[in-house]
Protein backbone atom coordinates (compact mmCIF):
# COMPACT_ATOMS: atom_id res chain seq x y z
CA UNK A 1 0.00 0.00 0.00
CA UNK A 2 1.12 3.59 -0.43
CA UNK A 3 2.80 5.23 2.56
CA UNK A 4 1.93 8.93 2.18
CA UNK A 5 4.60 11.39 3.18
CA UNK A 6 7.44 8.93 2.70
CA UNK A 7 7.06 8.42 -1.03
CA UNK A 8 7.30 4.67 -0.54
CA UNK A 9 5.08 1.67 -0.12
CA UNK A 10 4.63 -0.63 2.84
CA UNK A 11 3.09 -4.04 3.30
CA UNK A 12 -0.48 -4.30 4.51
CA UNK A 13 -3.07 -7.05 4.47
CA UNK A 14 -6.59 -7.04 3.13
CA UNK A 15 -8.58 -9.78 4.82
CA UNK A 16 -11.64 -11.16 3.08
CA UNK A 17 -14.09 -13.15 5.18
CA UNK A 18 -16.43 -14.98 2.83
CA UNK A 19 -19.51 -17.08 3.40
CA UNK A 20 -21.34 -18.69 0.50
CA UNK A 21 -23.18 -21.97 0.87
CA UNK A 22 -25.31 -21.71 -2.28
CA UNK A 23 -23.39 -24.47 -4.06
CA UNK A 24 -24.06 -26.78 -1.13
CA UNK A 25 -27.81 -26.20 -0.68
CA UNK A 26 -27.27 -23.64 2.07
CA UNK A 27 -30.05 -21.21 2.84
CA UNK A 28 -27.92 -18.32 4.15
CA UNK A 29 -27.36 -15.42 1.77
CA UNK A 30 -23.77 -15.10 0.52
CA UNK A 31 -21.54 -12.34 1.80
CA UNK A 32 -18.00 -11.02 1.96
CA UNK A 33 -16.55 -8.61 4.52
CA UNK A 34 -13.20 -6.91 3.91
CA UNK A 35 -10.84 -5.66 6.61
CA UNK A 36 -7.49 -3.95 6.30
CA UNK A 37 -4.74 -4.73 8.83
CA UNK A 38 -1.06 -3.72 8.93
CA UNK A 39 0.10 -7.26 9.84
CA UNK A 40 -0.98 -10.91 9.73
CA UNK A 41 -1.21 -11.06 13.50
CA UNK A 42 -4.47 -9.09 13.33
CA UNK A 43 -6.32 -12.28 12.32
CA UNK A 44 -6.87 -13.12 15.97
CA UNK A 45 -8.56 -9.79 16.76
CA UNK A 46 -10.49 -9.88 13.50
CA UNK A 47 -11.98 -13.28 14.34
CA UNK A 48 -12.71 -12.60 18.00
CA UNK A 49 -16.06 -14.08 18.92
CA UNK A 50 -16.14 -16.52 16.02
CA UNK A 51 -15.73 -20.29 16.39
CA UNK A 52 -15.87 -23.36 14.20
CA UNK A 53 -13.85 -24.36 11.16
CA UNK A 54 -11.74 -21.81 9.35
CA UNK A 55 -10.50 -22.50 5.82
CA UNK A 56 -7.00 -21.06 5.49
CA UNK A 57 -3.69 -21.25 3.69
CA UNK A 58 -0.52 -22.21 5.55
CA UNK A 59 0.09 -18.80 7.16
CA UNK A 60 1.46 -19.27 10.68
CA UNK A 61 -0.76 -16.48 12.08
CA UNK A 62 -3.74 -18.83 11.84
CA UNK A 63 -2.15 -21.47 14.05
CA UNK A 64 -2.54 -19.15 17.03
CA UNK A 65 -6.30 -19.44 16.54
CA UNK A 66 -6.18 -23.16 17.38
CA UNK A 67 -4.64 -22.69 20.83
CA UNK A 68 -6.75 -23.80 23.83
CA UNK A 69 -6.03 -20.49 25.61
CA UNK A 70 -7.62 -18.47 22.78
CA UNK A 71 -10.46 -16.28 23.96
CA UNK A 72 -13.50 -18.30 22.92
CA UNK A 73 -13.38 -21.75 21.39
CA UNK A 74 -10.27 -22.69 19.38
CA UNK A 75 -10.77 -22.94 15.63
CA UNK A 76 -10.32 -26.09 13.59
CA UNK A 77 -8.25 -25.25 10.53
CA UNK A 78 -9.28 -26.65 7.17
CA UNK A 79 -6.32 -26.08 4.92
CA UNK A 80 -6.78 -25.21 1.34
CA UNK A 81 -6.18 -28.23 -0.91
CA UNK A 82 -5.53 -26.05 -3.98
CA UNK A 83 -2.43 -24.78 -2.16
CA UNK A 84 -1.16 -28.35 -1.73
CA UNK A 85 -1.99 -29.05 -5.36
CA UNK A 86 -0.21 -25.88 -6.51
CA UNK A 87 3.02 -26.88 -4.73
CA UNK A 88 3.03 -30.22 -6.55
CA UNK A 89 1.96 -28.65 -9.83
CA UNK A 90 4.91 -26.23 -9.71
CA UNK A 91 7.30 -29.18 -9.55
CA UNK A 92 5.46 -31.15 -12.22
CA UNK A 93 5.38 -28.21 -14.63
CA UNK A 94 9.10 -27.59 -14.14
CA UNK A 95 10.47 -31.14 -13.90
CA UNK A 96 7.70 -33.44 -15.20
CA UNK A 97 8.23 -35.39 -11.97
CA UNK A 98 6.38 -38.72 -11.84
CA UNK A 99 6.23 -38.43 -8.06
CA UNK A 100 4.55 -35.02 -8.27
CA UNK A 101 2.15 -36.52 -10.83
CA UNK A 102 1.25 -39.27 -8.32
CA UNK A 103 0.43 -36.65 -5.68
CA UNK A 104 -1.64 -34.68 -8.17
CA UNK A 105 -3.57 -37.85 -9.09
CA UNK A 106 -4.37 -38.48 -5.42
CA UNK A 107 -5.64 -34.93 -5.03
CA UNK A 108 -7.69 -35.28 -8.24
CA UNK A 109 -9.55 -38.18 -6.60
CA UNK A 110 -10.50 -35.87 -3.72
CA UNK A 111 -11.66 -33.21 -6.17
CA UNK A 112 -13.88 -35.77 -7.96
CA UNK A 113 -15.55 -36.75 -4.69
CA UNK A 114 -16.11 -33.11 -3.84
CA UNK A 115 -17.60 -32.39 -7.27
CA UNK A 116 -20.02 -35.28 -6.82
CA UNK A 117 -21.21 -33.86 -3.49
CA UNK A 118 -22.08 -30.39 -4.82
CA UNK A 119 -25.67 -29.48 -4.17
CA UNK A 120 -26.12 -32.01 -1.38
CA UNK A 121 -26.91 -31.11 2.20
CA UNK A 122 -24.15 -30.51 4.75
CA UNK A 123 -24.99 -33.84 6.41
CA UNK A 124 -24.74 -35.75 3.12
CA UNK A 125 -21.44 -34.05 2.25
CA UNK A 126 -20.02 -34.86 5.68
CA UNK A 127 -21.03 -38.51 5.38
CA UNK A 128 -19.52 -38.74 1.89
CA UNK A 129 -16.30 -37.07 3.05
CA UNK A 130 -16.00 -39.40 6.03
CA UNK A 131 -16.65 -42.48 3.91
CA UNK A 132 -14.70 -41.60 0.76
CA UNK A 133 -12.42 -38.60 1.30
CA UNK A 134 -11.00 -39.42 4.73
CA UNK A 135 -9.35 -42.66 3.49
CA UNK A 136 -7.87 -40.77 0.54
CA UNK A 137 -6.48 -38.08 2.84
CA UNK A 138 -4.91 -40.85 4.94
CA UNK A 139 -3.48 -42.38 1.73
CA UNK A 140 -2.06 -38.99 0.76
CA UNK A 141 -0.46 -38.68 4.21
CA UNK A 142 1.19 -42.10 3.84
CA UNK A 143 2.30 -41.22 0.32
CA UNK A 144 3.75 -37.94 1.59
CA UNK A 145 5.67 -39.65 4.40
CA UNK A 146 6.98 -42.33 2.03
CA UNK A 147 8.14 -39.82 -0.58
CA UNK A 148 9.83 -37.63 2.01
CA UNK A 149 11.83 -40.63 3.22
CA UNK A 150 12.97 -41.39 -0.35
CA UNK A 151 13.83 -37.89 -1.58
CA UNK A 152 16.52 -35.41 -0.73
CA UNK A 153 15.04 -32.64 1.41
CA UNK A 154 17.09 -30.19 -0.67
CA UNK A 155 15.55 -31.19 -4.01
CA UNK A 156 12.80 -29.02 -5.50
CA UNK A 157 10.20 -31.70 -4.79
CA UNK A 158 11.67 -32.48 -1.36
CA UNK A 159 11.30 -28.82 -0.38
CA UNK A 160 7.68 -28.71 -1.55
CA UNK A 161 6.84 -31.94 0.30
CA UNK A 162 8.49 -30.61 3.46
CA UNK A 163 6.36 -27.47 3.20
CA UNK A 164 3.20 -29.53 2.76
CA UNK A 165 4.08 -31.77 5.72
CA UNK A 166 5.15 -28.91 7.98
CA UNK A 167 2.50 -26.33 7.24
CA UNK A 168 -0.55 -28.19 6.07
CA UNK A 169 -0.62 -31.89 6.87
CA UNK A 170 -0.86 -31.74 10.69
CA UNK A 171 -4.25 -30.04 10.55
CA UNK A 172 -5.93 -31.42 7.44
CA UNK A 173 -9.63 -31.93 7.43
CA UNK A 174 -10.50 -34.56 4.88
CA UNK A 175 -11.91 -32.61 2.00
CA UNK A 176 -10.67 -30.28 -0.71
CA UNK A 177 -11.99 -26.77 -0.98
PDB file of C-alpha atoms in Angstrom:
ATOM      1  CA  UNK A   1       0.000   0.000   0.000  1.00  0.00           C
ATOM      2  CA  UNK A   2       1.122   3.590  -0.427  1.00  0.00           C
ATOM      3  CA  UNK A   3       2.802   5.228   2.564  1.00  0.00           C
ATOM      4  CA  UNK A   4       1.929   8.929   2.179  1.00  0.00           C
ATOM      5  CA  UNK A   5       4.603  11.395   3.184  1.00  0.00           C
ATOM      6  CA  UNK A   6       7.441   8.926   2.703  1.00  0.00           C
ATOM      7  CA  UNK A   7       7.056   8.424  -1.028  1.00  0.00           C
ATOM      8  CA  UNK A   8       7.301   4.671  -0.539  1.00  0.00           C
ATOM      9  CA  UNK A   9       5.080   1.669  -0.117  1.00  0.00           C
ATOM     10  CA  UNK A  10       4.633  -0.632   2.842  1.00  0.00           C
ATOM     11  CA  UNK A  11       3.091  -4.038   3.302  1.00  0.00           C
ATOM     12  CA  UNK A  12      -0.477  -4.301   4.511  1.00  0.00           C
ATOM     13  CA  UNK A  13      -3.072  -7.051   4.471  1.00  0.00           C
ATOM     14  CA  UNK A  14      -6.585  -7.038   3.125  1.00  0.00           C
ATOM     15  CA  UNK A  15      -8.581  -9.780   4.823  1.00  0.00           C
ATOM     16  CA  UNK A  16     -11.645 -11.160   3.083  1.00  0.00           C
ATOM     17  CA  UNK A  17     -14.092 -13.151   5.178  1.00  0.00           C
ATOM     18  CA  UNK A  18     -16.430 -14.978   2.834  1.00  0.00           C
ATOM     19  CA  UNK A  19     -19.513 -17.084   3.404  1.00  0.00           C
ATOM     20  CA  UNK A  20     -21.345 -18.687   0.504  1.00  0.00           C
ATOM     21  CA  UNK A  21     -23.181 -21.966   0.874  1.00  0.00           C
ATOM     22  CA  UNK A  22     -25.310 -21.709  -2.280  1.00  0.00           C
ATOM     23  CA  UNK A  23     -23.391 -24.473  -4.058  1.00  0.00           C
ATOM     24  CA  UNK A  24     -24.062 -26.782  -1.129  1.00  0.00           C
ATOM     25  CA  UNK A  25     -27.808 -26.201  -0.675  1.00  0.00           C
ATOM     26  CA  UNK A  26     -27.268 -23.640   2.069  1.00  0.00           C
ATOM     27  CA  UNK A  27     -30.049 -21.213   2.837  1.00  0.00           C
ATOM     28  CA  UNK A  28     -27.924 -18.317   4.151  1.00  0.00           C
ATOM     29  CA  UNK A  29     -27.355 -15.422   1.769  1.00  0.00           C
ATOM     30  CA  UNK A  30     -23.767 -15.103   0.515  1.00  0.00           C
ATOM     31  CA  UNK A  31     -21.537 -12.342   1.798  1.00  0.00           C
ATOM     32  CA  UNK A  32     -17.996 -11.019   1.961  1.00  0.00           C
ATOM     33  CA  UNK A  33     -16.554  -8.608   4.521  1.00  0.00           C
ATOM     34  CA  UNK A  34     -13.203  -6.907   3.910  1.00  0.00           C
ATOM     35  CA  UNK A  35     -10.836  -5.659   6.612  1.00  0.00           C
ATOM     36  CA  UNK A  36      -7.487  -3.945   6.300  1.00  0.00           C
ATOM     37  CA  UNK A  37      -4.736  -4.726   8.826  1.00  0.00           C
ATOM     38  CA  UNK A  38      -1.063  -3.722   8.927  1.00  0.00           C
ATOM     39  CA  UNK A  39       0.102  -7.261   9.838  1.00  0.00           C
ATOM     40  CA  UNK A  40      -0.980 -10.912   9.734  1.00  0.00           C
ATOM     41  CA  UNK A  41      -1.214 -11.056  13.503  1.00  0.00           C
ATOM     42  CA  UNK A  42      -4.466  -9.093  13.331  1.00  0.00           C
ATOM     43  CA  UNK A  43      -6.315 -12.277  12.319  1.00  0.00           C
ATOM     44  CA  UNK A  44      -6.871 -13.119  15.973  1.00  0.00           C
ATOM     45  CA  UNK A  45      -8.557  -9.794  16.762  1.00  0.00           C
ATOM     46  CA  UNK A  46     -10.492  -9.882  13.505  1.00  0.00           C
ATOM     47  CA  UNK A  47     -11.984 -13.281  14.339  1.00  0.00           C
ATOM     48  CA  UNK A  48     -12.705 -12.599  18.002  1.00  0.00           C
ATOM     49  CA  UNK A  49     -16.058 -14.085  18.921  1.00  0.00           C
ATOM     50  CA  UNK A  50     -16.141 -16.522  16.020  1.00  0.00           C
ATOM     51  CA  UNK A  51     -15.732 -20.288  16.391  1.00  0.00           C
ATOM     52  CA  UNK A  52     -15.872 -23.356  14.198  1.00  0.00           C
ATOM     53  CA  UNK A  53     -13.847 -24.360  11.163  1.00  0.00           C
ATOM     54  CA  UNK A  54     -11.741 -21.814   9.350  1.00  0.00           C
ATOM     55  CA  UNK A  55     -10.501 -22.502   5.820  1.00  0.00           C
ATOM     56  CA  UNK A  56      -7.001 -21.056   5.492  1.00  0.00           C
ATOM     57  CA  UNK A  57      -3.686 -21.251   3.694  1.00  0.00           C
ATOM     58  CA  UNK A  58      -0.517 -22.208   5.554  1.00  0.00           C
ATOM     59  CA  UNK A  59       0.090 -18.800   7.159  1.00  0.00           C
ATOM     60  CA  UNK A  60       1.458 -19.270  10.684  1.00  0.00           C
ATOM     61  CA  UNK A  61      -0.756 -16.480  12.075  1.00  0.00           C
ATOM     62  CA  UNK A  62      -3.742 -18.831  11.840  1.00  0.00           C
ATOM     63  CA  UNK A  63      -2.146 -21.472  14.048  1.00  0.00           C
ATOM     64  CA  UNK A  64      -2.544 -19.147  17.027  1.00  0.00           C
ATOM     65  CA  UNK A  65      -6.299 -19.438  16.538  1.00  0.00           C
ATOM     66  CA  UNK A  66      -6.176 -23.162  17.380  1.00  0.00           C
ATOM     67  CA  UNK A  67      -4.644 -22.692  20.833  1.00  0.00           C
ATOM     68  CA  UNK A  68      -6.748 -23.799  23.825  1.00  0.00           C
ATOM     69  CA  UNK A  69      -6.025 -20.486  25.610  1.00  0.00           C
ATOM     70  CA  UNK A  70      -7.620 -18.472  22.781  1.00  0.00           C
ATOM     71  CA  UNK A  71     -10.460 -16.276  23.958  1.00  0.00           C
ATOM     72  CA  UNK A  72     -13.500 -18.299  22.921  1.00  0.00           C
ATOM     73  CA  UNK A  73     -13.376 -21.751  21.385  1.00  0.00           C
ATOM     74  CA  UNK A  74     -10.269 -22.695  19.381  1.00  0.00           C
ATOM     75  CA  UNK A  75     -10.765 -22.943  15.628  1.00  0.00           C
ATOM     76  CA  UNK A  76     -10.316 -26.085  13.595  1.00  0.00           C
ATOM     77  CA  UNK A  77      -8.252 -25.245  10.534  1.00  0.00           C
ATOM     78  CA  UNK A  78      -9.284 -26.646   7.167  1.00  0.00           C
ATOM     79  CA  UNK A  79      -6.316 -26.084   4.923  1.00  0.00           C
ATOM     80  CA  UNK A  80      -6.780 -25.209   1.343  1.00  0.00           C
ATOM     81  CA  UNK A  81      -6.176 -28.235  -0.909  1.00  0.00           C
ATOM     82  CA  UNK A  82      -5.527 -26.052  -3.977  1.00  0.00           C
ATOM     83  CA  UNK A  83      -2.428 -24.776  -2.156  1.00  0.00           C
ATOM     84  CA  UNK A  84      -1.160 -28.346  -1.726  1.00  0.00           C
ATOM     85  CA  UNK A  85      -1.992 -29.051  -5.355  1.00  0.00           C
ATOM     86  CA  UNK A  86      -0.208 -25.883  -6.505  1.00  0.00           C
ATOM     87  CA  UNK A  87       3.017 -26.885  -4.728  1.00  0.00           C
ATOM     88  CA  UNK A  88       3.030 -30.225  -6.551  1.00  0.00           C
ATOM     89  CA  UNK A  89       1.961 -28.654  -9.834  1.00  0.00           C
ATOM     90  CA  UNK A  90       4.907 -26.233  -9.711  1.00  0.00           C
ATOM     91  CA  UNK A  91       7.299 -29.183  -9.550  1.00  0.00           C
ATOM     92  CA  UNK A  92       5.458 -31.149 -12.224  1.00  0.00           C
ATOM     93  CA  UNK A  93       5.380 -28.207 -14.628  1.00  0.00           C
ATOM     94  CA  UNK A  94       9.101 -27.588 -14.144  1.00  0.00           C
ATOM     95  CA  UNK A  95      10.473 -31.141 -13.897  1.00  0.00           C
ATOM     96  CA  UNK A  96       7.704 -33.438 -15.202  1.00  0.00           C
ATOM     97  CA  UNK A  97       8.226 -35.386 -11.968  1.00  0.00           C
ATOM     98  CA  UNK A  98       6.378 -38.716 -11.841  1.00  0.00           C
ATOM     99  CA  UNK A  99       6.229 -38.431  -8.061  1.00  0.00           C
ATOM    100  CA  UNK A 100       4.546 -35.017  -8.267  1.00  0.00           C
ATOM    101  CA  UNK A 101       2.153 -36.521 -10.834  1.00  0.00           C
ATOM    102  CA  UNK A 102       1.254 -39.269  -8.322  1.00  0.00           C
ATOM    103  CA  UNK A 103       0.435 -36.655  -5.681  1.00  0.00           C
ATOM    104  CA  UNK A 104      -1.638 -34.680  -8.173  1.00  0.00           C
ATOM    105  CA  UNK A 105      -3.567 -37.848  -9.090  1.00  0.00           C
ATOM    106  CA  UNK A 106      -4.375 -38.485  -5.423  1.00  0.00           C
ATOM    107  CA  UNK A 107      -5.639 -34.927  -5.033  1.00  0.00           C
ATOM    108  CA  UNK A 108      -7.691 -35.284  -8.240  1.00  0.00           C
ATOM    109  CA  UNK A 109      -9.554 -38.183  -6.600  1.00  0.00           C
ATOM    110  CA  UNK A 110     -10.504 -35.868  -3.724  1.00  0.00           C
ATOM    111  CA  UNK A 111     -11.662 -33.209  -6.167  1.00  0.00           C
ATOM    112  CA  UNK A 112     -13.880 -35.772  -7.964  1.00  0.00           C
ATOM    113  CA  UNK A 113     -15.547 -36.755  -4.687  1.00  0.00           C
ATOM    114  CA  UNK A 114     -16.109 -33.108  -3.837  1.00  0.00           C
ATOM    115  CA  UNK A 115     -17.597 -32.389  -7.273  1.00  0.00           C
ATOM    116  CA  UNK A 116     -20.023 -35.280  -6.817  1.00  0.00           C
ATOM    117  CA  UNK A 117     -21.207 -33.857  -3.485  1.00  0.00           C
ATOM    118  CA  UNK A 118     -22.083 -30.387  -4.820  1.00  0.00           C
ATOM    119  CA  UNK A 119     -25.670 -29.482  -4.173  1.00  0.00           C
ATOM    120  CA  UNK A 120     -26.120 -32.010  -1.376  1.00  0.00           C
ATOM    121  CA  UNK A 121     -26.908 -31.109   2.203  1.00  0.00           C
ATOM    122  CA  UNK A 122     -24.154 -30.509   4.747  1.00  0.00           C
ATOM    123  CA  UNK A 123     -24.994 -33.838   6.407  1.00  0.00           C
ATOM    124  CA  UNK A 124     -24.742 -35.751   3.124  1.00  0.00           C
ATOM    125  CA  UNK A 125     -21.438 -34.050   2.255  1.00  0.00           C
ATOM    126  CA  UNK A 126     -20.017 -34.856   5.678  1.00  0.00           C
ATOM    127  CA  UNK A 127     -21.032 -38.511   5.378  1.00  0.00           C
ATOM    128  CA  UNK A 128     -19.517 -38.738   1.891  1.00  0.00           C
ATOM    129  CA  UNK A 129     -16.300 -37.073   3.049  1.00  0.00           C
ATOM    130  CA  UNK A 130     -16.003 -39.397   6.032  1.00  0.00           C
ATOM    131  CA  UNK A 131     -16.653 -42.479   3.910  1.00  0.00           C
ATOM    132  CA  UNK A 132     -14.702 -41.602   0.762  1.00  0.00           C
ATOM    133  CA  UNK A 133     -12.415 -38.598   1.297  1.00  0.00           C
ATOM    134  CA  UNK A 134     -11.001 -39.419   4.734  1.00  0.00           C
ATOM    135  CA  UNK A 135      -9.354 -42.661   3.493  1.00  0.00           C
ATOM    136  CA  UNK A 136      -7.866 -40.768   0.539  1.00  0.00           C
ATOM    137  CA  UNK A 137      -6.482 -38.076   2.839  1.00  0.00           C
ATOM    138  CA  UNK A 138      -4.912 -40.846   4.936  1.00  0.00           C
ATOM    139  CA  UNK A 139      -3.475 -42.377   1.731  1.00  0.00           C
ATOM    140  CA  UNK A 140      -2.056 -38.994   0.763  1.00  0.00           C
ATOM    141  CA  UNK A 141      -0.463 -38.677   4.206  1.00  0.00           C
ATOM    142  CA  UNK A 142       1.189 -42.101   3.845  1.00  0.00           C
ATOM    143  CA  UNK A 143       2.304 -41.216   0.317  1.00  0.00           C
ATOM    144  CA  UNK A 144       3.754 -37.937   1.590  1.00  0.00           C
ATOM    145  CA  UNK A 145       5.669 -39.651   4.401  1.00  0.00           C
ATOM    146  CA  UNK A 146       6.981 -42.332   2.030  1.00  0.00           C
ATOM    147  CA  UNK A 147       8.140 -39.817  -0.578  1.00  0.00           C
ATOM    148  CA  UNK A 148       9.834 -37.625   2.008  1.00  0.00           C
ATOM    149  CA  UNK A 149      11.832 -40.632   3.218  1.00  0.00           C
ATOM    150  CA  UNK A 150      12.968 -41.390  -0.352  1.00  0.00           C
ATOM    151  CA  UNK A 151      13.832 -37.888  -1.580  1.00  0.00           C
ATOM    152  CA  UNK A 152      16.518 -35.413  -0.727  1.00  0.00           C
ATOM    153  CA  UNK A 153      15.045 -32.640   1.407  1.00  0.00           C
ATOM    154  CA  UNK A 154      17.088 -30.190  -0.673  1.00  0.00           C
ATOM    155  CA  UNK A 155      15.547 -31.188  -4.010  1.00  0.00           C
ATOM    156  CA  UNK A 156      12.804 -29.021  -5.497  1.00  0.00           C
ATOM    157  CA  UNK A 157      10.196 -31.698  -4.790  1.00  0.00           C
ATOM    158  CA  UNK A 158      11.670 -32.480  -1.362  1.00  0.00           C
ATOM    159  CA  UNK A 159      11.300 -28.821  -0.375  1.00  0.00           C
ATOM    160  CA  UNK A 160       7.679 -28.713  -1.549  1.00  0.00           C
ATOM    161  CA  UNK A 161       6.836 -31.936   0.302  1.00  0.00           C
ATOM    162  CA  UNK A 162       8.490 -30.610   3.464  1.00  0.00           C
ATOM    163  CA  UNK A 163       6.363 -27.472   3.199  1.00  0.00           C
ATOM    164  CA  UNK A 164       3.197 -29.534   2.763  1.00  0.00           C
ATOM    165  CA  UNK A 165       4.082 -31.770   5.721  1.00  0.00           C
ATOM    166  CA  UNK A 166       5.149 -28.908   7.980  1.00  0.00           C
ATOM    167  CA  UNK A 167       2.505 -26.325   7.241  1.00  0.00           C
ATOM    168  CA  UNK A 168      -0.554 -28.193   6.074  1.00  0.00           C
ATOM    169  CA  UNK A 169      -0.619 -31.894   6.868  1.00  0.00           C
ATOM    170  CA  UNK A 170      -0.862 -31.739  10.691  1.00  0.00           C
ATOM    171  CA  UNK A 171      -4.251 -30.040  10.549  1.00  0.00           C
ATOM    172  CA  UNK A 172      -5.926 -31.417   7.444  1.00  0.00           C
ATOM    173  CA  UNK A 173      -9.630 -31.929   7.433  1.00  0.00           C
ATOM    174  CA  UNK A 174     -10.495 -34.562   4.878  1.00  0.00           C
ATOM    175  CA  UNK A 175     -11.914 -32.606   1.999  1.00  0.00           C
ATOM    176  CA  UNK A 176     -10.667 -30.279  -0.712  1.00  0.00           C
ATOM    177  CA  UNK A 177     -11.994 -26.771  -0.984  1.00  0.00           C
TER     178      UNK A 177
END
